[in-house]
mmCIF file of C-alpha atoms in Angstrom:
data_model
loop_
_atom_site.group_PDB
_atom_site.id
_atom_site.type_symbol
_atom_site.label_atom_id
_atom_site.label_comp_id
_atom_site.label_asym_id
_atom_site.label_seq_id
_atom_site.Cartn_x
_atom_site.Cartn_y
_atom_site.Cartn_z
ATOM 1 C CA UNK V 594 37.922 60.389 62.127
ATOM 2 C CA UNK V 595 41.100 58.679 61.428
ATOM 3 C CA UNK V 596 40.706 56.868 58.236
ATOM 4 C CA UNK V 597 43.392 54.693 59.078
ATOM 5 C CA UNK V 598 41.655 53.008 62.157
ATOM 6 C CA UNK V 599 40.457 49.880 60.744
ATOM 7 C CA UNK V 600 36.695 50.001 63.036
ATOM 8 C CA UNK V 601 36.281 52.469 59.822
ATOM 9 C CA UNK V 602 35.919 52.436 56.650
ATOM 10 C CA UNK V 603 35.441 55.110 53.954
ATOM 11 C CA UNK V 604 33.225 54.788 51.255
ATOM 12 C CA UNK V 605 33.736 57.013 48.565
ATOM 13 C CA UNK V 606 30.806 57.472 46.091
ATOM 14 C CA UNK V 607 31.950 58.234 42.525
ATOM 15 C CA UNK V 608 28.783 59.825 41.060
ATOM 16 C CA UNK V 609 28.299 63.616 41.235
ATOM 17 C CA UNK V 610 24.838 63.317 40.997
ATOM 18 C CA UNK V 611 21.872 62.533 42.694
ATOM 19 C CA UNK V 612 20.568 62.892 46.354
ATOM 20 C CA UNK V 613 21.123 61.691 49.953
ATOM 21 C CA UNK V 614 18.930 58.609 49.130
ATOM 22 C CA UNK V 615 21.830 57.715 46.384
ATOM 23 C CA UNK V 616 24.330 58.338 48.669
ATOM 24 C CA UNK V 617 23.520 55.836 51.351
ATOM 25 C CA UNK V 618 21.903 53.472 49.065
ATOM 26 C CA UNK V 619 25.487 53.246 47.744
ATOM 27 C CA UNK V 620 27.358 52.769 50.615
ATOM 28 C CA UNK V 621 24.474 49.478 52.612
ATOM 29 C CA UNK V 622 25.134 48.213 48.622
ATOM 30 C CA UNK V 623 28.932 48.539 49.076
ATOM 31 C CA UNK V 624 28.533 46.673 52.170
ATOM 32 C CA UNK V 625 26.339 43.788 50.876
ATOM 33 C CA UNK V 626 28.571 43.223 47.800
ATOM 34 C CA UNK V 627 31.961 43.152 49.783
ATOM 35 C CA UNK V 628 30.490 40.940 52.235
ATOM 36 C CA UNK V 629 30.811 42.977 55.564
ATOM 37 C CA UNK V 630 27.944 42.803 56.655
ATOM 38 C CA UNK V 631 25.404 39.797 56.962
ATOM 39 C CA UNK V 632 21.503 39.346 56.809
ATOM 40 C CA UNK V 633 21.991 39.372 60.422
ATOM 41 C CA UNK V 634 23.259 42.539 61.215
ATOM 42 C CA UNK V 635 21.513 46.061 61.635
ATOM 43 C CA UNK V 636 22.114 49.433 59.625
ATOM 44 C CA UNK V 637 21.962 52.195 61.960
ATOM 45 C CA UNK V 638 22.186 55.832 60.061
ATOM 46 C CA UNK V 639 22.610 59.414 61.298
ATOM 47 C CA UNK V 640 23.514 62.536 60.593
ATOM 48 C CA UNK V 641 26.674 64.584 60.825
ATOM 49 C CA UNK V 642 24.762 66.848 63.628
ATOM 50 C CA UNK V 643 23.346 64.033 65.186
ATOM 51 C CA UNK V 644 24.429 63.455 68.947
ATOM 52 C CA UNK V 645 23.506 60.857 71.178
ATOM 53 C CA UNK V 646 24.635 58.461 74.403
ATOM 54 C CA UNK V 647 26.850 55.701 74.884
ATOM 55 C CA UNK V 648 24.279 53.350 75.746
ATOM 56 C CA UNK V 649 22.132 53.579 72.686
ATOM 57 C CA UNK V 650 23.360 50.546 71.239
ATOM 58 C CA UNK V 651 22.600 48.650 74.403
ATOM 59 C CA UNK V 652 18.901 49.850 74.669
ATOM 60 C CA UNK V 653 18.953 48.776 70.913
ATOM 61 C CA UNK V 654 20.284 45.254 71.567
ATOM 62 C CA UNK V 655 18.031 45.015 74.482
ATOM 63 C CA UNK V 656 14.768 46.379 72.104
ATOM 64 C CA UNK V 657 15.536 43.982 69.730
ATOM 65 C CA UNK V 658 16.157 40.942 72.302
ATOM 66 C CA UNK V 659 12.638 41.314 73.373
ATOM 67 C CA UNK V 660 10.483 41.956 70.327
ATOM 68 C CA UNK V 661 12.769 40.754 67.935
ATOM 69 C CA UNK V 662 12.086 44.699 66.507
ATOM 70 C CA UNK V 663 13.337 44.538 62.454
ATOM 71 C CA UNK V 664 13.187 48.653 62.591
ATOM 72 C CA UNK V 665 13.783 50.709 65.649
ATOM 73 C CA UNK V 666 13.469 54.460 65.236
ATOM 74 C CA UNK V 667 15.374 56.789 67.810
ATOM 75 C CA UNK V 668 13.529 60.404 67.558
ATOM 76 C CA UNK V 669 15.291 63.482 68.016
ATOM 77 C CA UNK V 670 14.661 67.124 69.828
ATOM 78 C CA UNK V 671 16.784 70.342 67.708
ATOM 79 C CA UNK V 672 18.331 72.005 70.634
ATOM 80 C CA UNK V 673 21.636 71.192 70.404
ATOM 81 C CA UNK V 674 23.189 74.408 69.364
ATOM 82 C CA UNK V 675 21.013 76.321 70.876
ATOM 83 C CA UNK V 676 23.850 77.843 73.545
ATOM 84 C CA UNK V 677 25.346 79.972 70.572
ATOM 85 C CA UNK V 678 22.506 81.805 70.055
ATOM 86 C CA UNK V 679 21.669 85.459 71.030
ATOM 87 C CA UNK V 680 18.859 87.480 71.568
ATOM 88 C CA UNK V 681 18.724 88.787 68.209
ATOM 89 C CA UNK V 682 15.800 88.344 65.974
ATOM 90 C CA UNK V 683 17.377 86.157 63.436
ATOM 91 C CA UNK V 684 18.701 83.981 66.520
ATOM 92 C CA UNK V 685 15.596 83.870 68.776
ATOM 93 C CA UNK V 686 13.770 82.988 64.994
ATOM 94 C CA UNK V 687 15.446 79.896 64.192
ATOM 95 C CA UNK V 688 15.488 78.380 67.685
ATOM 96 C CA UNK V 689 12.037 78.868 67.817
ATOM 97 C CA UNK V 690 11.798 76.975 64.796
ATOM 98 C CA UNK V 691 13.839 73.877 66.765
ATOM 99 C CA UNK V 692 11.195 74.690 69.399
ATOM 100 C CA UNK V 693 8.225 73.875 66.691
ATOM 101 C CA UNK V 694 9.948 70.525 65.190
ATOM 102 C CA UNK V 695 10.992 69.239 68.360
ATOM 103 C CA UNK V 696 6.975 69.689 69.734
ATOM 104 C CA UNK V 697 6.601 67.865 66.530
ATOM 105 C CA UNK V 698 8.902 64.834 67.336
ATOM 106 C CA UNK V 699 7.057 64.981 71.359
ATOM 107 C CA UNK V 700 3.421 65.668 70.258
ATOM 108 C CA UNK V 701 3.506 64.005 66.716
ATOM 109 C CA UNK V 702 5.813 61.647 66.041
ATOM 110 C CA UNK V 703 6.747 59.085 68.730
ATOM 111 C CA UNK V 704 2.552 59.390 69.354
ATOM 112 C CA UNK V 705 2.541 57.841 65.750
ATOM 113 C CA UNK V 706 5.494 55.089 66.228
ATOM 114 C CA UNK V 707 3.442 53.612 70.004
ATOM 115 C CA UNK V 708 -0.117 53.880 67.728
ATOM 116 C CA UNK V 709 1.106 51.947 65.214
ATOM 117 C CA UNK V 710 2.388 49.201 67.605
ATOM 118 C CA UNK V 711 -0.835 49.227 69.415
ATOM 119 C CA UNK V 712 -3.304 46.247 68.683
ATOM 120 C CA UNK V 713 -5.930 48.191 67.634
ATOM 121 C CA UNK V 714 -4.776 51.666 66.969
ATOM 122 C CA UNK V 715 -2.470 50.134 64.424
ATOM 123 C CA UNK V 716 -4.851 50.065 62.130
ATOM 124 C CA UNK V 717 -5.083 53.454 61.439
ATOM 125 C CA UNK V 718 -1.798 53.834 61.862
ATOM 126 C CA UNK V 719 1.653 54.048 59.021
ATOM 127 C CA UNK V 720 4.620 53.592 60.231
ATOM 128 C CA UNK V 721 6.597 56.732 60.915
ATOM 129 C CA UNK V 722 10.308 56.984 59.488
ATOM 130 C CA UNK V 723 13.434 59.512 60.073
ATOM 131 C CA UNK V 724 16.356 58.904 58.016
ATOM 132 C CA UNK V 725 18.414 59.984 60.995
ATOM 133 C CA UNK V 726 18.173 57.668 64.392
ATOM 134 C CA UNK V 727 16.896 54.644 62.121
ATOM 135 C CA UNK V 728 17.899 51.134 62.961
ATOM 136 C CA UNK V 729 17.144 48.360 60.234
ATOM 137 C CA UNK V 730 18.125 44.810 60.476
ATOM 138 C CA UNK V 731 20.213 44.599 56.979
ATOM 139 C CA UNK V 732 17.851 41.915 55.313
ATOM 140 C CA UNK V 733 14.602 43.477 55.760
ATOM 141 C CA UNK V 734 16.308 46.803 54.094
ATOM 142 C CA UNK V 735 17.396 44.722 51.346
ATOM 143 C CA UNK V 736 13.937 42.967 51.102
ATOM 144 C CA UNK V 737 12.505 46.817 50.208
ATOM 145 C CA UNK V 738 14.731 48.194 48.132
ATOM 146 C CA UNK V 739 16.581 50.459 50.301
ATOM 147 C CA UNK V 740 15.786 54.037 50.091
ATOM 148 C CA UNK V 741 13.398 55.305 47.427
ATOM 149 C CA UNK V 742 15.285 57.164 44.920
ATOM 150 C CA UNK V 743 12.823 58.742 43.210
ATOM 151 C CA UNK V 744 11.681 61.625 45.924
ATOM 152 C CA UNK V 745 13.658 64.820 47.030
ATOM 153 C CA UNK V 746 12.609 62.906 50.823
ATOM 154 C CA UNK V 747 14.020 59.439 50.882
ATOM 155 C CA UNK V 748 12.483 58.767 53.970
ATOM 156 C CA UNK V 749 8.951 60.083 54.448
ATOM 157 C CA UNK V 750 7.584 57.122 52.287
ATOM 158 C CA UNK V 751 9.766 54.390 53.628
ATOM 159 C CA UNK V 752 7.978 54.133 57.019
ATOM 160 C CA UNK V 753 4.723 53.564 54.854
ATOM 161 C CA UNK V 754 6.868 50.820 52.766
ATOM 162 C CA UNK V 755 8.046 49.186 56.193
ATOM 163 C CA UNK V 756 4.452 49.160 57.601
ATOM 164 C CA UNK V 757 2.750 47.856 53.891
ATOM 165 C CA UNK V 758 5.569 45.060 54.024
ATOM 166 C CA UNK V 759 4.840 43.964 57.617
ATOM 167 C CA UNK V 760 7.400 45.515 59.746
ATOM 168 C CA UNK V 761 6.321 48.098 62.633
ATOM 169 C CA UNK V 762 8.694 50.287 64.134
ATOM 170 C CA UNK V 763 9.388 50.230 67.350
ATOM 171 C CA UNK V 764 10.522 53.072 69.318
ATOM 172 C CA UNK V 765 13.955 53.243 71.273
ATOM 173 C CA UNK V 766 13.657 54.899 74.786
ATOM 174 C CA UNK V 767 16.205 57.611 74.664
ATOM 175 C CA UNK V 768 16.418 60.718 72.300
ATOM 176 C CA UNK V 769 19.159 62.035 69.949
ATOM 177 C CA UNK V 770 20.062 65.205 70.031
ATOM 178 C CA UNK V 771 20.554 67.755 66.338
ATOM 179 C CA UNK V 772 21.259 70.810 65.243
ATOM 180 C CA UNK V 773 18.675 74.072 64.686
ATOM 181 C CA UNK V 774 19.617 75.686 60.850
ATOM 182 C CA UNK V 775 21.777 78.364 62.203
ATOM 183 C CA UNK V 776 21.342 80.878 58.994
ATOM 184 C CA UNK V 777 17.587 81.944 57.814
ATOM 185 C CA UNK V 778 18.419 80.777 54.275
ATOM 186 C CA UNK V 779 19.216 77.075 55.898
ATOM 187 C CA UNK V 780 15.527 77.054 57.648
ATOM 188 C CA UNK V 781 13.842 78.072 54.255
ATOM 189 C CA UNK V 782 15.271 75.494 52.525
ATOM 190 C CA UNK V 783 14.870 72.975 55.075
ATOM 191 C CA UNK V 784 11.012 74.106 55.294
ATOM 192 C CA UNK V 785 10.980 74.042 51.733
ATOM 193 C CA UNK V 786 12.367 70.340 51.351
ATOM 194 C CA UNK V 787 9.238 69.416 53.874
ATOM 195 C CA UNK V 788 6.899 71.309 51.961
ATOM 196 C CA UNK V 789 8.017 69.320 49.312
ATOM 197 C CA UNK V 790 7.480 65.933 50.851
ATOM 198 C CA UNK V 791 4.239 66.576 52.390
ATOM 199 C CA UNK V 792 2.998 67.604 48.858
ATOM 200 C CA UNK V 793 4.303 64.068 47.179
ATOM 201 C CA UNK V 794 1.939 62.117 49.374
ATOM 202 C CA UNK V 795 -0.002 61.622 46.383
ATOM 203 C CA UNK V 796 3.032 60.290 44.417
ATOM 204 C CA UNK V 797 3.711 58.237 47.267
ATOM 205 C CA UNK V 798 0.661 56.349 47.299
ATOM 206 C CA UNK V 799 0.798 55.754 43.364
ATOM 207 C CA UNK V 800 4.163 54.499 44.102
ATOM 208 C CA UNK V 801 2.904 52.040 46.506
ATOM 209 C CA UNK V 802 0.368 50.843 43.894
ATOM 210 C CA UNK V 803 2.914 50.441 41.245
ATOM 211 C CA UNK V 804 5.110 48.438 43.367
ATOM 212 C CA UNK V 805 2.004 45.908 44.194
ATOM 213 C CA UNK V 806 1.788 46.694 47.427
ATOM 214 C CA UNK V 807 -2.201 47.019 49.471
ATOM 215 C CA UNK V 808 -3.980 49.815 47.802
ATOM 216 C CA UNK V 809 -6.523 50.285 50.162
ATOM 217 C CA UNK V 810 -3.863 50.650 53.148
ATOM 218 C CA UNK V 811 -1.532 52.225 51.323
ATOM 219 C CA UNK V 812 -4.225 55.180 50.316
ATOM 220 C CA UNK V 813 -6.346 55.245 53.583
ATOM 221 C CA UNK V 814 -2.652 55.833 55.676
ATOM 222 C CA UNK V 815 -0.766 58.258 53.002
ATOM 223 C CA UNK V 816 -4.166 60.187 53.147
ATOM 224 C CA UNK V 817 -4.454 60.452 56.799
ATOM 225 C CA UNK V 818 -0.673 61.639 57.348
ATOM 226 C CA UNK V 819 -1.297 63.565 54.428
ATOM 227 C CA UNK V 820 -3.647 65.708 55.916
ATOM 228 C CA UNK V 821 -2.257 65.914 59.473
ATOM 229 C CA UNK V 822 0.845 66.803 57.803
ATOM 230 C CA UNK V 823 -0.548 69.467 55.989
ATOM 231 C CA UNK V 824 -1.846 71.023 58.765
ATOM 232 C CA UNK V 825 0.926 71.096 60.569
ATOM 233 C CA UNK V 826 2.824 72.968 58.270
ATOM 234 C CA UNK V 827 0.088 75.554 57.516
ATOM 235 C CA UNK V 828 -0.764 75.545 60.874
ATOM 236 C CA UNK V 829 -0.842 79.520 60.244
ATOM 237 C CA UNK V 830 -1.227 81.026 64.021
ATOM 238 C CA UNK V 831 2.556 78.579 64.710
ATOM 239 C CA UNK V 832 4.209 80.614 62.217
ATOM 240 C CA UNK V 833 3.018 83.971 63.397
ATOM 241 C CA UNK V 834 3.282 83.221 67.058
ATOM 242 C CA UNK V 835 7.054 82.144 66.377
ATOM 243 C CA UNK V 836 7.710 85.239 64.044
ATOM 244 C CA UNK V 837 6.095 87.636 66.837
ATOM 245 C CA UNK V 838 7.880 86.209 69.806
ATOM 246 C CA UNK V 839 11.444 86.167 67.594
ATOM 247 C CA UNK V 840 10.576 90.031 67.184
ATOM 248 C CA UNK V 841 9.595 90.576 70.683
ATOM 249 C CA UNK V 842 13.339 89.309 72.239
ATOM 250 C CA UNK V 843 14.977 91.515 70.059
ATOM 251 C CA UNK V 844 12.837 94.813 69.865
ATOM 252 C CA UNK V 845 15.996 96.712 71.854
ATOM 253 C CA UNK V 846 17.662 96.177 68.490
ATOM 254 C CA UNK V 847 14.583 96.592 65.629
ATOM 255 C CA UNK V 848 15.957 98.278 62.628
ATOM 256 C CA UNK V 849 15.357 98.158 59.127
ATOM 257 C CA UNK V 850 17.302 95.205 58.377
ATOM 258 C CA UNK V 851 14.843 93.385 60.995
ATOM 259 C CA UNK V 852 12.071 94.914 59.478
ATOM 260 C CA UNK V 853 13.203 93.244 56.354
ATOM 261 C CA UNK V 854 13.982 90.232 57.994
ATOM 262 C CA UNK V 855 10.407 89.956 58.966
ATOM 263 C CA UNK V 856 8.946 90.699 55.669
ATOM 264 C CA UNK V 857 11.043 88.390 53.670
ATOM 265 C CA UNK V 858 10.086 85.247 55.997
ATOM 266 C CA UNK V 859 6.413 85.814 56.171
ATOM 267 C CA UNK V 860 6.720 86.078 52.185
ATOM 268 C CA UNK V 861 9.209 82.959 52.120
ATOM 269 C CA UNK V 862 6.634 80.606 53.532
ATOM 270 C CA UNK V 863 3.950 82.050 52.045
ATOM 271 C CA UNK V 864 5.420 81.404 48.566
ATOM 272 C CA UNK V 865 7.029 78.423 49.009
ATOM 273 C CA UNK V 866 3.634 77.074 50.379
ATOM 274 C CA UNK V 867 1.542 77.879 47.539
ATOM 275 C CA UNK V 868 4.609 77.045 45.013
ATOM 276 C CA UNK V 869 4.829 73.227 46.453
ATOM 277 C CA UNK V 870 1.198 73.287 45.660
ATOM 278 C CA UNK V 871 1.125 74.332 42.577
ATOM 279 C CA UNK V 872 4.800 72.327 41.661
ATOM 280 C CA UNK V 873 3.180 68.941 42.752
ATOM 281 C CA UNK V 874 -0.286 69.392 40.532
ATOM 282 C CA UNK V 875 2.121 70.261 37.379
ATOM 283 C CA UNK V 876 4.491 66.894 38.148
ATOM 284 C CA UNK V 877 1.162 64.906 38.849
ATOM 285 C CA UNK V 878 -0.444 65.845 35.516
#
C-alpha cells in the first residue's frame, strides 16, 4: 500500500496492549471523531488473508438497496493457499483442517444467517457474526458499542448483540476467500482461540443481561449455539478422520518425526479441550 495515496489512510494505534477488538475499535473511533465518515456510511472489515472480487461492493450496494440490510455478512471458504501444499503429513493435516471450517461456513454458518432472516425460523435463530467479511452501516455499530472488549473473540457475541438490538444479518451472495494456518503451532492456537470462545457462551449471556438487553432471548439463543458449537468442536470421529487421512497421503514418508507429529496433535486437542473447560469454570466462579 502506498501510504501516500490519499484513498488511504493509516491509523496508527499507540497502545501496546490489548487485542484485535482494541485495535479496530480504535481505528471506526478515529474515524467518527475526525469526521470521515458519517452515520450514513458502512464499515466493511477484513483480514490481511482475506481475498475477494471486484464486484463485492456492488452486490453490497445492491443488498442494501433492497432490504435496506444494516449488517451484511460475506462468509468465507480456507482454501486459498492450499496450492503450496505437499503431500506431507503436516501439509495434507492443516488443509484438511481448511476442509473442516470451510464445511463449517457451507453446512453451519450461512444455514444460520438465511434461518435467522426467515419469518418463523428466526425465532430460534441468533444472528451469526465473522469479524472478517462484515459490513455494518456506521450508526448501528456505534449504537452497540463497537466490538466487545472484554472477550479473547470480539466477534462471536456481537452477532447475538446485533440480533438482541433488532438488526438481522443478511447474507451477501458471493464468498471470500482466506488462508489455511500453514504451521501446526498456528492451527493449535487458532483451535485454541475457538475453544476459548465456545466456552465463554456463558459469559456471553451474563453480558447480555448486564447490558439490559432480553434475558430470555439472549439465554435460549447463546444456549442453543452453545451446544451446537460444542459439538462441533468435539465432534471426536472429525478429528480422527482428518488425523488418519493426513497420515494416509503421506505414509511413503512415515518416520518418527511423523509419529510424533501425530501424538502431539491428538494430545494438543485433547488438552486444550479439557483446559478451556476447566479455564472457563475457574473465571466463572
Amino acid at each position: 500500500m502506498n501510504l501516500q495515496d490519499k484513498r488511504f489512510i493509516h491509523i496508527h494505534n499507540p497502545f501496546t496492549e490489548g487485542t484485535k477488538a482494541h485495535q479496530l475499535n480504535y481505528a471506526c473511533k478515529y474515524l467518527f471523531k475526525e469526521k470521515i465518515v458519517t452515520s450514513e456510511d458502512y464499515f466493511v472489515f477484513y483480514d490481511a488473508d482475506s481475498t475477494f472480487s471486484q464486484d463485492v461492493f456492488d452486490l453490497a450496494r445492491h443488498l442494501i438497496f433492497c432490504t435496506q440490510s444494516s449488517v451484511i455478512q460475506q462468509s468465507a471458504i480456507y482454501t486459498k493457499n492450499f496450492e503450496h501444499f505437499n503431500n506431507t503429513f503436516k501439509d495434507k493435516l492443516v488443509s484438511n483442517f481448511g476442509y473442516i471450517q470451510t464445511r463449517w461456513t457451507l453446512a453451519h454458518e450461512i444455514p444460520r444467517l438465511r434461518h435467522q432472516l426467515h419469518p418463523f425460523l428466526s425465532l430460534f435463530e441468533s444472528g451469526h457474526s465473522v469479524g472478517h467479511g462484515l459490513m455494518v452501516k456506521t450508526s448501528v455499530f456505534q449504537r452497540v458499542d463497537f466490538f466487545p472488549e472484554i472477550f479473547l473473540n470480539e466477534d462471536m457475541v456481537l452477532g447475538l448483540i446485533f440480533r438482541l438490538n433488532g438488526y438481522k444479518i443478511h447474507v451477501l451472495p458471493k464468498l471470500e476467500v482466506c488462508n489455511t494456518p500453514i504451521f501446526l503451532n498456528s492451527l493449535v492456537n487458532q483451535y485454541r482461540s475457538w475453544f476459548y470462545g465456545v466456552f465463554s457462551y456463558p459469559k456471553y449471556i451474563l453480558f447480555c443481561w448486564e447490558n439490559g438487553y432480553n434475558k430470555i432471548l439472549s439465554t435460549v439463543w447463546g444456549i442453543r449455539y452453545f451446544v451446537r458449537s460444542l459439538i462441533w468442536l468435539l465432534n471426536s470421529y472429525f478429528w480422527f478422520l482428518l488425523i488418519v487421512t493426513s497420515l494416509a497421503y503421506s505414509l511413503y514418508m512415515f518416520n518418527i518425526y511423523t509419529l510424533v507429529v501425530f501424538l502431539f496433535v491428538i494430545f494438543t486437542f485433547f488438552s486444550y479441550s479439557i483446559g478451556s473447560i476447566l479455564l472457563m469454570n475457574f473465571q466463572m466462579k
